[in-house]
PDB file of C-alpha atoms in Angstrom:
ATOM      1  CA  MET A  20      42.879  43.920   5.315  1.00 93.00           C
ATOM      2  CA  ALA A  21      44.988  42.577   2.437  1.00 92.00           C
ATOM      3  CA  ASN A  22      48.308  43.272   4.162  1.00 91.00           C
ATOM      4  CA  THR A  23      47.161  41.942   7.515  1.00 92.00           C
ATOM      5  CA  THR A  24      45.958  38.723   5.888  1.00 92.00           C
ATOM      6  CA  GLU A  25      49.427  38.224   4.415  1.00 90.00           C
ATOM      7  CA  LEU A  26      51.037  38.852   7.808  1.00 90.00           C
ATOM      8  CA  LEU A  27      48.669  36.429   9.510  1.00 91.00           C
ATOM      9  CA  SER A  28      49.403  33.720   6.930  1.00 88.00           C
ATOM     10  CA  PHE A  29      53.135  34.307   7.374  1.00 86.00           C
ATOM     11  CA  VAL A  30      52.941  34.018  11.178  1.00 87.00           C
ATOM     12  CA  GLN A  31      50.778  30.896  10.942  1.00 87.00           C
ATOM     13  CA  GLU A  32      53.307  29.213   8.676  1.00 85.00           C
ATOM     14  CA  LYS A  33      56.198  30.160  10.974  1.00 84.00           C
ATOM     15  CA  VAL A  34      54.404  28.859  14.051  1.00 86.00           C
ATOM     16  CA  LEU A  35      53.748  25.532  12.352  1.00 86.00           C
ATOM     17  CA  GLU A  36      57.435  25.318  11.414  1.00 84.00           C
ATOM     18  CA  MET A  37      58.504  26.099  15.000  1.00 81.00           C
ATOM     19  CA  GLU A  38      56.160  23.480  16.457  1.00 81.00           C
ATOM     20  CA  LYS A  39      57.304  20.854  13.953  1.00 84.00           C
ATOM     21  CA  GLU A  40      60.995  21.510  14.681  1.00 80.00           C
ATOM     22  CA  ALA A  41      60.347  21.460  18.435  1.00 76.00           C
ATOM     23  CA  ASP A  42      58.609  18.075  18.191  1.00 77.00           C
ATOM     24  CA  GLN A  43      61.442  16.624  16.125  1.00 75.00           C
ATOM     25  CA  GLU A  44      64.107  17.878  18.545  1.00 73.00           C
ATOM     26  CA  GLY A  45      62.166  17.081  21.732  1.00 70.00           C
ATOM     27  CA  LEU A  46      61.949  20.751  22.801  1.00 68.00           C
ATOM     28  CA  SER A  47      58.181  21.034  23.102  1.00 64.00           C
ATOM     29  CA  SER A  48      58.417  21.907  26.804  1.00 72.00           C
ATOM     30  CA  ASP A  49      61.277  24.398  26.463  1.00 76.00           C
ATOM     31  CA  PRO A  50      60.307  27.560  28.427  1.00 80.00           C
ATOM     32  CA  GLN A  51      61.700  29.961  25.811  1.00 80.00           C
ATOM     33  CA  LEU A  52      59.867  28.181  23.019  1.00 78.00           C
ATOM     34  CA  CYS A  53      56.631  28.180  24.999  1.00 81.00           C
ATOM     35  CA  ASN A  54      57.021  31.902  25.585  1.00 85.00           C
ATOM     36  CA  ASP A  55      57.680  32.530  21.872  1.00 83.00           C
ATOM     37  CA  LEU A  56      54.639  30.512  20.864  1.00 84.00           C
ATOM     38  CA  GLU A  57      52.487  32.378  23.370  1.00 87.00           C
ATOM     39  CA  LEU A  58      53.621  35.709  21.900  1.00 88.00           C
ATOM     40  CA  CYS A  59      52.849  34.390  18.419  1.00 87.00           C
ATOM     41  CA  ASP A  60      49.347  33.422  19.543  1.00 90.00           C
ATOM     42  CA  GLU A  61      48.800  36.941  20.858  1.00 92.00           C
ATOM     43  CA  ALA A  62      50.063  38.415  17.590  1.00 90.00           C
ATOM     44  CA  MET A  63      47.769  36.177  15.536  1.00 91.00           C
ATOM     45  CA  ALA A  64      44.788  37.114  17.701  1.00 93.00           C
ATOM     46  CA  LEU A  65      45.542  40.793  17.127  1.00 94.00           C
ATOM     47  CA  LEU A  66      45.922  40.317  13.370  1.00 94.00           C
ATOM     48  CA  ASP A  67      42.682  38.353  13.333  1.00 94.00           C
ATOM     49  CA  GLU A  68      40.945  41.260  15.074  1.00 95.00           C
ATOM     50  CA  VAL A  69      42.350  43.760  12.560  1.00 95.00           C
ATOM     51  CA  ILE A  70      41.024  41.723   9.631  1.00 95.00           C
ATOM     52  CA  MET A  71      37.586  41.365  11.229  1.00 95.00           C
ATOM     53  CA  CYS A  72      37.403  45.082  11.980  1.00 96.00           C
ATOM     54  CA  THR A  73      38.501  46.208   8.525  1.00 96.00           C
ATOM     55  CA  PHE A  74      36.124  43.730   6.877  1.00 96.00           C
ATOM     56  CA  GLN A  75      33.203  45.018   8.945  1.00 95.00           C
ATOM     57  CA  GLN A  76      34.017  48.640   8.185  1.00 96.00           C
ATOM     58  CA  SER A  77      34.488  47.933   4.476  1.00 96.00           C
ATOM     59  CA  VAL A  78      31.163  46.171   4.016  1.00 96.00           C
ATOM     60  CA  TYR A  79      29.434  48.756   6.234  1.00 96.00           C
ATOM     61  CA  TYR A  80      30.310  51.646   3.938  1.00 97.00           C
ATOM     62  CA  LEU A  81      29.683  49.637   0.777  1.00 97.00           C
ATOM     63  CA  THR A  82      26.239  48.463   1.928  1.00 97.00           C
ATOM     64  CA  LYS A  83      25.435  51.991   3.099  1.00 97.00           C
ATOM     65  CA  THR A  84      26.018  53.155  -0.479  1.00 97.00           C
ATOM     66  CA  LEU A  85      24.106  50.216  -1.947  1.00 98.00           C
ATOM     67  CA  TYR A  86      21.096  50.987   0.251  1.00 96.00           C
ATOM     68  CA  SER A  87      20.445  54.155  -1.751  1.00 96.00           C
ATOM     69  CA  THR A  88      21.018  52.605  -5.187  1.00 97.00           C
ATOM     70  CA  LEU A  89      19.210  49.264  -4.923  1.00 98.00           C
ATOM     71  CA  PRO A  90      15.584  50.539  -5.079  1.00 96.00           C
ATOM     72  CA  ALA A  91      16.082  51.406  -8.751  1.00 96.00           C
ATOM     73  CA  LEU A  92      16.178  47.662  -9.522  1.00 97.00           C
ATOM     74  CA  LEU A  93      12.515  47.529  -8.491  1.00 96.00           C
ATOM     75  CA  ASP A  94      11.464  50.897  -9.897  1.00 94.00           C
ATOM     76  CA  SER A  95      13.319  51.477 -13.159  1.00 94.00           C
ATOM     77  CA  ASN A  96      11.995  50.312 -16.520  1.00 93.00           C
ATOM     78  CA  PRO A  97      14.728  48.703 -18.646  1.00 93.00           C
ATOM     79  CA  PHE A  98      12.511  48.800 -21.749  1.00 89.00           C
ATOM     80  CA  THR A  99      13.068  52.467 -22.522  1.00 80.00           C
ATOM     81  CA  ALA A 100      11.903  53.730 -25.886  1.00 58.00           C
ATOM     82  CA  GLY A 101      14.327  52.991 -28.692  1.00 61.00           C
ATOM     83  CA  ALA A 102      16.908  51.325 -26.438  1.00 67.00           C
ATOM     84  CA  GLU A 103      18.171  47.787 -26.873  1.00 78.00           C
ATOM     85  CA  LEU A 104      18.934  45.618 -23.870  1.00 85.00           C
ATOM     86  CA  PRO A 105      22.681  45.008 -23.478  1.00 87.00           C
ATOM     87  CA  GLY A 106      23.974  41.480 -23.921  1.00 79.00           C
ATOM     88  CA  PRO A 107      26.271  39.494 -21.610  1.00 76.00           C
ATOM     89  CA  GLY A 108      29.651  41.107 -21.043  1.00 78.00           C
ATOM     90  CA  ALA A 109      28.392  44.637 -21.709  1.00 85.00           C
ATOM     91  CA  GLU A 110      30.304  47.578 -20.294  1.00 91.00           C
ATOM     92  CA  LEU A 111      28.861  49.502 -17.379  1.00 92.00           C
ATOM     93  CA  GLY A 112      28.059  52.488 -19.600  1.00 91.00           C
ATOM     94  CA  ALA A 113      25.867  50.306 -21.829  1.00 91.00           C
ATOM     95  CA  MET A 114      23.638  49.199 -18.948  1.00 93.00           C
ATOM     96  CA  PRO A 115      20.233  50.855 -18.322  1.00 93.00           C
ATOM     97  CA  PRO A 116      20.615  54.057 -16.249  1.00 93.00           C
ATOM     98  CA  GLY A 117      18.730  52.610 -13.291  1.00 94.00           C
ATOM     99  CA  LEU A 118      21.253  49.801 -12.861  1.00 96.00           C
ATOM    100  CA  ARG A 119      24.481  51.754 -13.263  1.00 96.00           C
ATOM    101  CA  PRO A 120      24.760  53.111  -9.693  1.00 97.00           C
ATOM    102  CA  THR A 121      24.459  49.651  -8.128  1.00 98.00           C
ATOM    103  CA  LEU A 122      26.786  48.033 -10.650  1.00 97.00           C
ATOM    104  CA  GLY A 123      29.167  50.948 -10.168  1.00 97.00           C
ATOM    105  CA  VAL A 124      29.507  50.047  -6.496  1.00 98.00           C
ATOM    106  CA  PHE A 125      30.265  46.431  -7.382  1.00 98.00           C
ATOM    107  CA  GLN A 126      32.752  47.488 -10.043  1.00 97.00           C
ATOM    108  CA  ALA A 127      34.570  49.909  -7.719  1.00 97.00           C
ATOM    109  CA  ALA A 128      34.783  47.260  -4.992  1.00 97.00           C
ATOM    110  CA  LEU A 129      36.102  44.680  -7.466  1.00 97.00           C
ATOM    111  CA  GLU A 130      38.758  47.069  -8.784  1.00 96.00           C
ATOM    112  CA  LEU A 131      39.834  47.950  -5.250  1.00 96.00           C
ATOM    113  CA  THR A 132      40.214  44.324  -4.183  1.00 96.00           C
ATOM    114  CA  SER A 133      42.294  43.722  -7.308  1.00 95.00           C
ATOM    115  CA  GLN A 134      44.529  46.736  -6.735  1.00 94.00           C
ATOM    116  CA  CYS A 135      45.116  45.748  -3.119  1.00 92.00           C
ATOM    117  CA  GLU A 136      45.665  42.103  -4.088  1.00 91.00           C
ATOM    118  CA  LEU A 137      43.166  40.946  -1.484  1.00 93.00           C
ATOM    119  CA  HIS A 138      43.224  37.202  -0.880  1.00 92.00           C
ATOM    120  CA  PRO A 139      40.769  35.438  -3.283  1.00 92.00           C
ATOM    121  CA  ASP A 140      38.900  33.845  -0.363  1.00 93.00           C
ATOM    122  CA  LEU A 141      38.265  37.274   1.165  1.00 94.00           C
ATOM    123  CA  VAL A 142      37.241  38.698  -2.212  1.00 95.00           C
ATOM    124  CA  SER A 143      34.598  35.969  -2.510  1.00 96.00           C
ATOM    125  CA  GLN A 144      33.374  36.525   1.029  1.00 96.00           C
ATOM    126  CA  THR A 145      33.255  40.299   0.621  1.00 97.00           C
ATOM    127  CA  PHE A 146      31.023  40.024  -2.431  1.00 97.00           C
ATOM    128  CA  GLY A 147      29.048  37.237  -0.792  1.00 97.00           C
ATOM    129  CA  TYR A 148      28.182  39.682   1.981  1.00 97.00           C
ATOM    130  CA  LEU A 149      27.351  42.480  -0.486  1.00 98.00           C
ATOM    131  CA  PHE A 150      25.062  40.158  -2.454  1.00 98.00           C
ATOM    132  CA  PHE A 151      23.494  38.818   0.751  1.00 98.00           C
ATOM    133  CA  PHE A 152      22.685  42.392   1.782  1.00 98.00           C
ATOM    134  CA  SER A 153      21.379  43.286  -1.671  1.00 98.00           C
ATOM    135  CA  ASN A 154      19.118  40.219  -1.798  1.00 98.00           C
ATOM    136  CA  ALA A 155      17.698  40.839   1.684  1.00 98.00           C
ATOM    137  CA  SER A 156      17.225  44.567   1.081  1.00 98.00           C
ATOM    138  CA  LEU A 157      15.470  44.102  -2.253  1.00 98.00           C
ATOM    139  CA  LEU A 158      13.301  41.220  -1.047  1.00 98.00           C
ATOM    140  CA  ASN A 159      12.204  43.193   2.014  1.00 97.00           C
ATOM    141  CA  SER A 160      11.359  46.178  -0.187  1.00 97.00           C
ATOM    142  CA  LEU A 161       9.408  43.887  -2.497  1.00 96.00           C
ATOM    143  CA  MET A 162       7.426  42.516   0.440  1.00 96.00           C
ATOM    144  CA  GLU A 163       6.793  45.928   1.949  1.00 95.00           C
ATOM    145  CA  ARG A 164       5.698  47.613  -1.259  1.00 92.00           C
ATOM    146  CA  GLY A 165       3.053  44.988  -1.966  1.00 86.00           C
ATOM    147  CA  GLN A 166       1.082  45.842   1.152  1.00 79.00           C
ATOM    148  CA  GLY A 167      -2.024  47.789   0.201  1.00 69.00           C
ATOM    149  CA  ARG A 168      -0.636  48.916  -3.186  1.00 74.00           C
ATOM    150  CA  PRO A 169      -1.080  47.565  -6.726  1.00 79.00           C
ATOM    151  CA  PHE A 170       2.531  46.446  -7.005  1.00 90.00           C
ATOM    152  CA  TYR A 171       2.310  42.683  -7.558  1.00 94.00           C
ATOM    153  CA  GLN A 172       1.399  42.461 -11.206  1.00 92.00           C
ATOM    154  CA  TRP A 173       2.855  40.756 -14.248  1.00 94.00           C
ATOM    155  CA  SER A 174       4.048  43.866 -16.115  1.00 92.00           C
ATOM    156  CA  ARG A 175       5.986  45.221 -13.128  1.00 94.00           C
ATOM    157  CA  ALA A 176       7.402  41.764 -12.365  1.00 95.00           C
ATOM    158  CA  VAL A 177       8.774  41.423 -15.915  1.00 95.00           C
ATOM    159  CA  GLN A 178      10.624  44.724 -15.528  1.00 95.00           C
ATOM    160  CA  ILE A 179      12.140  43.599 -12.221  1.00 97.00           C
ATOM    161  CA  ARG A 180      13.053  40.200 -13.670  1.00 97.00           C
ATOM    162  CA  THR A 181      14.790  41.868 -16.618  1.00 96.00           C
ATOM    163  CA  ASN A 182      16.715  44.231 -14.337  1.00 96.00           C
ATOM    164  CA  LEU A 183      17.805  41.333 -12.158  1.00 97.00           C
ATOM    165  CA  ASP A 184      18.874  39.275 -15.191  1.00 97.00           C
ATOM    166  CA  LEU A 185      20.936  42.185 -16.500  1.00 96.00           C
ATOM    167  CA  VAL A 186      22.648  42.556 -13.121  1.00 97.00           C
ATOM    168  CA  LEU A 187      23.386  38.829 -12.914  1.00 97.00           C
ATOM    169  CA  ASP A 188      24.697  38.769 -16.494  1.00 95.00           C
ATOM    170  CA  TRP A 189      26.996  41.706 -15.760  1.00 96.00           C
ATOM    171  CA  LEU A 190      28.273  40.039 -12.585  1.00 96.00           C
ATOM    172  CA  GLN A 191      28.845  36.837 -14.548  1.00 95.00           C
ATOM    173  CA  GLY A 192      31.053  38.784 -16.924  1.00 94.00           C
ATOM    174  CA  ALA A 193      32.924  40.204 -13.945  1.00 94.00           C
ATOM    175  CA  GLY A 194      33.690  36.697 -12.662  1.00 95.00           C
ATOM    176  CA  LEU A 195      31.174  36.871  -9.809  1.00 96.00           C
ATOM    177  CA  GLY A 196      28.312  34.959 -11.396  1.00 95.00           C
ATOM    178  CA  ASP A 197      28.311  31.873  -9.156  1.00 96.00           C
ATOM    179  CA  ILE A 198      28.390  33.914  -5.946  1.00 97.00           C
ATOM    180  CA  ALA A 199      25.672  36.285  -7.186  1.00 97.00           C
ATOM    181  CA  THR A 200      23.386  33.444  -8.312  1.00 96.00           C
ATOM    182  CA  GLU A 201      23.662  31.795  -4.903  1.00 97.00           C
ATOM    183  CA  PHE A 202      22.892  34.877  -2.831  1.00 97.00           C
ATOM    184  CA  PHE A 203      20.221  36.358  -5.122  1.00 98.00           C
ATOM    185  CA  ARG A 204      18.329  33.042  -5.296  1.00 97.00           C
ATOM    186  CA  LYS A 205      15.482  33.977  -2.954  1.00 97.00           C
ATOM    187  CA  LEU A 206      14.766  37.308  -4.635  1.00 98.00           C
ATOM    188  CA  SER A 207      14.969  35.596  -8.008  1.00 97.00           C
ATOM    189  CA  ILE A 208      12.416  32.961  -7.026  1.00 97.00           C
ATOM    190  CA  ALA A 209      10.050  35.566  -5.567  1.00 97.00           C
ATOM    191  CA  VAL A 210      10.182  37.566  -8.807  1.00 97.00           C
ATOM    192  CA  ASN A 211       9.717  34.379 -10.855  1.00 97.00           C
ATOM    193  CA  LEU A 212       6.463  33.769  -9.004  1.00 97.00           C
ATOM    194  CA  LEU A 213       5.196  37.236  -9.875  1.00 96.00           C
ATOM    195  CA  CYS A 214       6.227  36.682 -13.518  1.00 96.00           C
ATOM    196  CA  VAL A 215       3.947  33.672 -13.942  1.00 95.00           C
ATOM    197  CA  PRO A 216       1.137  34.650 -16.356  1.00 93.00           C
ATOM    198  CA  ARG A 217      -2.077  35.295 -14.504  1.00 92.00           C
ATOM    199  CA  THR A 218      -4.003  32.556 -16.323  1.00 93.00           C
ATOM    200  CA  SER A 219      -1.365  29.985 -15.322  1.00 94.00           C
ATOM    201  CA  LEU A 220      -1.137  31.262 -11.775  1.00 95.00           C
ATOM    202  CA  LEU A 221      -4.898  30.932 -11.298  1.00 94.00           C
ATOM    203  CA  LYS A 222      -4.641  27.232 -12.136  1.00 95.00           C
ATOM    204  CA  ALA A 223      -1.968  26.597  -9.500  1.00 96.00           C
ATOM    205  CA  SER A 224      -2.614  25.313  -5.995  1.00 96.00           C
ATOM    206  CA  TRP A 225      -0.890  26.140  -2.742  1.00 97.00           C
ATOM    207  CA  SER A 226       0.945  22.814  -2.685  1.00 96.00           C
ATOM    208  CA  SER A 227       2.232  23.174  -6.260  1.00 97.00           C
ATOM    209  CA  LEU A 228       3.380  26.740  -5.618  1.00 97.00           C
ATOM    210  CA  ARG A 229       5.184  25.639  -2.456  1.00 96.00           C
ATOM    211  CA  THR A 230       6.937  22.940  -4.463  1.00 95.00           C
ATOM    212  CA  ASP A 231       7.905  25.297  -7.292  1.00 95.00           C
ATOM    213  CA  HIS A 232       9.157  28.055  -4.945  1.00 95.00           C
ATOM    214  CA  PRO A 233      10.782  26.182  -2.047  1.00 92.00           C
ATOM    215  CA  THR A 234      13.021  28.992  -0.756  1.00 95.00           C
ATOM    216  CA  LEU A 235      10.032  31.185   0.105  1.00 97.00           C
ATOM    217  CA  THR A 236       8.643  30.682   3.587  1.00 96.00           C
ATOM    218  CA  PRO A 237       4.910  29.973   3.936  1.00 97.00           C
ATOM    219  CA  ALA A 238       4.417  33.528   5.239  1.00 97.00           C
ATOM    220  CA  GLN A 239       6.257  35.061   2.275  1.00 97.00           C
ATOM    221  CA  LEU A 240       4.429  32.944  -0.302  1.00 97.00           C
ATOM    222  CA  HIS A 241       1.051  33.735   1.257  1.00 97.00           C
ATOM    223  CA  HIS A 242       1.884  37.445   1.338  1.00 96.00           C
ATOM    224  CA  LEU A 243       2.747  37.515  -2.367  1.00 96.00           C
ATOM    225  CA  LEU A 244      -0.348  35.547  -3.340  1.00 96.00           C
ATOM    226  CA  SER A 245      -2.794  37.422  -1.114  1.00 93.00           C
ATOM    227  CA  HIS A 246      -1.675  40.797  -2.553  1.00 93.00           C
ATOM    228  CA  TYR A 247      -1.355  39.710  -6.182  1.00 94.00           C
ATOM    229  CA  GLN A 248      -3.364  41.941  -8.530  1.00 90.00           C
ATOM    230  CA  LEU A 249      -5.910  39.740 -10.272  1.00 89.00           C
ATOM    231  CA  GLY A 250      -8.101  42.611 -11.406  1.00 83.00           C
ATOM    232  CA  PRO A 251     -10.766  44.919  -9.955  1.00 82.00           C
ATOM    233  CA  GLY A 252     -12.825  43.221  -7.275  1.00 78.00           C
ATOM    234  CA  ARG A 253     -11.094  39.844  -7.638  1.00 85.00           C
ATOM    235  CA  GLY A 254      -9.609  38.156  -4.594  1.00 86.00           C
ATOM    236  CA  PRO A 255      -7.270  35.174  -4.302  1.00 91.00           C
ATOM    237  CA  PRO A 256      -8.861  31.841  -5.352  1.00 94.00           C
ATOM    238  CA  PRO A 257      -9.508  29.208  -2.654  1.00 95.00           C
ATOM    239  CA  ALA A 258      -6.776  26.982  -4.151  1.00 96.00           C
ATOM    240  CA  TRP A 259      -4.200  29.476  -2.851  1.00 96.00           C
ATOM    241  CA  ASP A 260      -5.262  29.012   0.772  1.00 96.00           C
ATOM    242  CA  PRO A 261      -2.638  27.249   2.906  1.00 95.00           C
ATOM    243  CA  PRO A 262      -3.690  23.990   4.534  1.00 95.00           C
ATOM    244  CA  PRO A 263      -4.351  23.908   8.296  1.00 94.00           C
ATOM    245  CA  ALA A 264      -0.939  22.330   8.903  1.00 95.00           C
ATOM    246  CA  GLU A 265       0.784  25.459   7.567  1.00 95.00           C
ATOM    247  CA  ARG A 266      -1.673  28.069   8.786  1.00 94.00           C
ATOM    248  CA  ASP A 267       0.292  28.738  11.964  1.00 95.00           C
ATOM    249  CA  ALA A 268       3.522  29.254   9.979  1.00 95.00           C
ATOM    250  CA  VAL A 269       1.673  31.711   7.741  1.00 95.00           C
ATOM    251  CA  ASP A 270       0.132  33.660  10.612  1.00 94.00           C
ATOM    252  CA  THR A 271       3.237  33.879  12.805  1.00 94.00           C
ATOM    253  CA  GLY A 272       6.030  33.825  10.227  1.00 94.00           C
ATOM    254  CA  ASP A 273       8.001  36.919   9.314  1.00 95.00           C
ATOM    255  CA  ILE A 274       7.772  38.011   5.686  1.00 96.00           C
ATOM    256  CA  PHE A 275      11.041  39.961   5.927  1.00 96.00           C
ATOM    257  CA  GLU A 276      14.586  38.658   5.636  1.00 96.00           C
ATOM    258  CA  SER A 277      16.939  39.097   8.595  1.00 95.00           C
ATOM    259  CA  PHE A 278      20.176  40.998   8.011  1.00 94.00           C
ATOM    260  CA  SER A 279      21.770  39.186  10.954  1.00 93.00           C
ATOM    261  CA  SER A 280      21.819  35.781   9.239  1.00 91.00           C
ATOM    262  CA  HIS A 281      24.734  36.691   6.984  1.00 91.00           C
ATOM    263  CA  PRO A 282      27.457  34.096   6.388  1.00 90.00           C
ATOM    264  CA  PRO A 283      30.354  34.202   8.888  1.00 92.00           C
ATOM    265  CA  LEU A 284      33.759  35.496   7.845  1.00 93.00           C
ATOM    266  CA  ILE A 285      36.203  32.599   7.559  1.00 92.00           C
ATOM    267  CA  LEU A 286      39.829  33.650   7.414  1.00 89.00           C
ATOM    268  CA  PRO A 287      42.051  31.921   4.850  1.00 85.00           C
ATOM    269  CA  LEU A 288      44.752  29.672   6.250  1.00 74.00           C
ATOM    270  CA  GLY A 289      48.316  29.715   4.954  1.00 64.00           C
ATOM    271  CA  SER A 290      49.082  30.252   1.274  1.00 62.00           C
ATOM    272  CA  SER A 291      50.724  33.639   1.773  1.00 63.00           C
ATOM    273  CA  ARG A 292      51.942  35.133  -1.475  1.00 65.00           C
ATOM    274  CA  LEU A 293      54.524  37.562  -0.111  1.00 63.00           C
ATOM    275  CA  ARG A 294      57.951  36.226   0.809  1.00 61.00           C
ATOM    276  CA  LEU A 295      58.441  38.319   3.924  1.00 61.00           C
ATOM    277  CA  THR A 296      61.790  36.729   4.829  1.00 64.00           C
ATOM    278  CA  GLY A 297      63.395  37.309   1.435  1.00 67.00           C
ATOM    279  CA  PRO A 298      65.482  40.328   0.385  1.00 73.00           C
ATOM    280  CA  VAL A 299      63.606  43.422  -0.786  1.00 68.00           C
ATOM    281  CA  THR A 300      64.883  44.461  -4.215  1.00 75.00           C
ATOM    282  CA  ASP A 301      62.150  46.894  -5.238  1.00 77.00           C
ATOM    283  CA  ASP A 302      63.639  50.415  -5.383  1.00 83.00           C
ATOM    284  CA  ALA A 303      60.154  51.939  -5.285  1.00 83.00           C
ATOM    285  CA  LEU A 304      59.522  50.328  -1.909  1.00 77.00           C
ATOM    286  CA  HIS A 305      62.819  51.653  -0.534  1.00 80.00           C
ATOM    287  CA  ARG A 306      61.943  55.153  -1.739  1.00 87.00           C
ATOM    288  CA  GLU A 307      58.555  54.893  -0.055  1.00 85.00           C
ATOM    289  CA  LEU A 308      60.161  53.710   3.192  1.00 83.00           C
ATOM    290  CA  ARG A 309      62.620  56.619   3.110  1.00 87.00           C
ATOM    291  CA  ARG A 310      59.730  59.041   2.524  1.00 89.00           C
ATOM    292  CA  LEU A 311      57.841  57.538   5.456  1.00 87.00           C
ATOM    293  CA  ARG A 312      60.949  57.728   7.621  1.00 87.00           C
ATOM    294  CA  ARG A 313      61.388  61.412   6.805  1.00 87.00           C
ATOM    295  CA  LEU A 314      57.702  62.081   7.538  1.00 87.00           C
ATOM    296  CA  LEU A 315      57.928  60.428  10.955  1.00 85.00           C
ATOM    297  CA  TRP A 316      61.153  62.333  11.709  1.00 82.00           C
ATOM    298  CA  ASP A 317      59.508  65.666  10.806  1.00 83.00           C
ATOM    299  CA  LEU A 318      56.557  64.920  13.075  1.00 83.00           C
ATOM    300  CA  GLU A 319      58.878  63.967  15.913  1.00 82.00           C
ATOM    301  CA  GLN A 320      60.976  67.152  15.505  1.00 78.00           C
ATOM    302  CA  GLN A 321      57.877  69.357  15.632  1.00 79.00           C
ATOM    303  CA  GLU A 322      57.234  68.078  19.160  1.00 75.00           C
ATOM    304  CA  LEU A 323      60.746  69.094  20.372  1.00 71.00           C
ATOM    305  CA  PRO A 324      62.002  72.521  21.453  1.00 71.00           C
ATOM    306  CA  ALA A 325      64.013  74.279  18.745  1.00 64.00           C
ATOM    307  CA  ASN A 326      67.318  73.795  20.571  1.00 64.00           C
ATOM    308  CA  HIS A 327      66.776  70.012  20.729  1.00 64.00           C
ATOM    309  CA  ARG A 328      66.160  69.465  17.044  1.00 60.00           C
ATOM    310  CA  HIS A 329      68.659  67.696  14.791  1.00 66.00           C
ATOM    311  CA  GLY A 330      69.263  67.274  11.100  1.00 63.00           C
ATOM    312  CA  PRO A 331      67.249  64.849   8.997  1.00 61.00           C
ATOM    313  CA  PRO A 332      68.046  61.139   9.201  1.00 62.00           C
ATOM    314  CA  VAL A 333      70.753  59.873   6.900  1.00 58.00           C
ATOM    315  CA  ALA A 334      69.364  57.608   4.210  1.00 57.00           C
ATOM    316  CA  THR A 335      70.847  54.143   4.328  1.00 56.00           C
ATOM    317  CA  PRO A 336      71.434  52.252   1.088  1.00 54.00           C
ATOM    318  CA  PRO A 337      69.072  49.329   0.367  1.00 50.00           C
TER     319      PRO A 337
END
């Protein structure tokens, strides 16, 4: 994905140069130029497809791994006996055990994008997708687990809020804080609602709760309130009932987040960092190319009868 992005940026820049020169010299209708530009368009479309495919496959395997690690953010207790909560900028090993697997995925992905020198725009979008998935997955689990079970209560909410804060602090230290805050906003607001002390929550009305938690849909807010644990035999107060104008949205709305509403991938334009037309002076690259050439030659010779095989290719100087 990183290499293809560089190639696409290079081709885009060359096409713009060709079109500008053609306009200046009055050659816009030249058949050869038109043919060259058409071939360039086909090449760019193919490179575009490669980037899309590799992006989809990358986030597929990363989210598949995250799917098994994320539930610990709802289940694990960060307040283990004798342990102190890590501060901002803490290393992965200092984080509570329940958070390490999820943060490990983020850390591995960040290191890989750095090693491959992936374009900064694609790095941001990759993590935007991972955080979008994490937010939707955790919020859906939160909604599902509150149905018919004593899950929505202050003590559990404080644990979840602490876990989420630790994750966001760690991501802030990794340079991903703004992206994480944006995509975890809905989960954060849902947990904030559950963290409101019971005495304060009982004094709130539907309209004030809607104002204080605007990202939650009426169906989601009603679901959290109607399953909140107020104590044995206590049901939701009448002040939490939605008004008639919102009753239909509550009854027909979906409490779960859709995974199909993820942000679209927008390819970066121009700003290629590699100078593909300049001389290659890196000896390590030449050695790698010679190794690849020998590998391809060996594979080709294996397909030939013994009497048709030749000696290895002669290495040319750089």
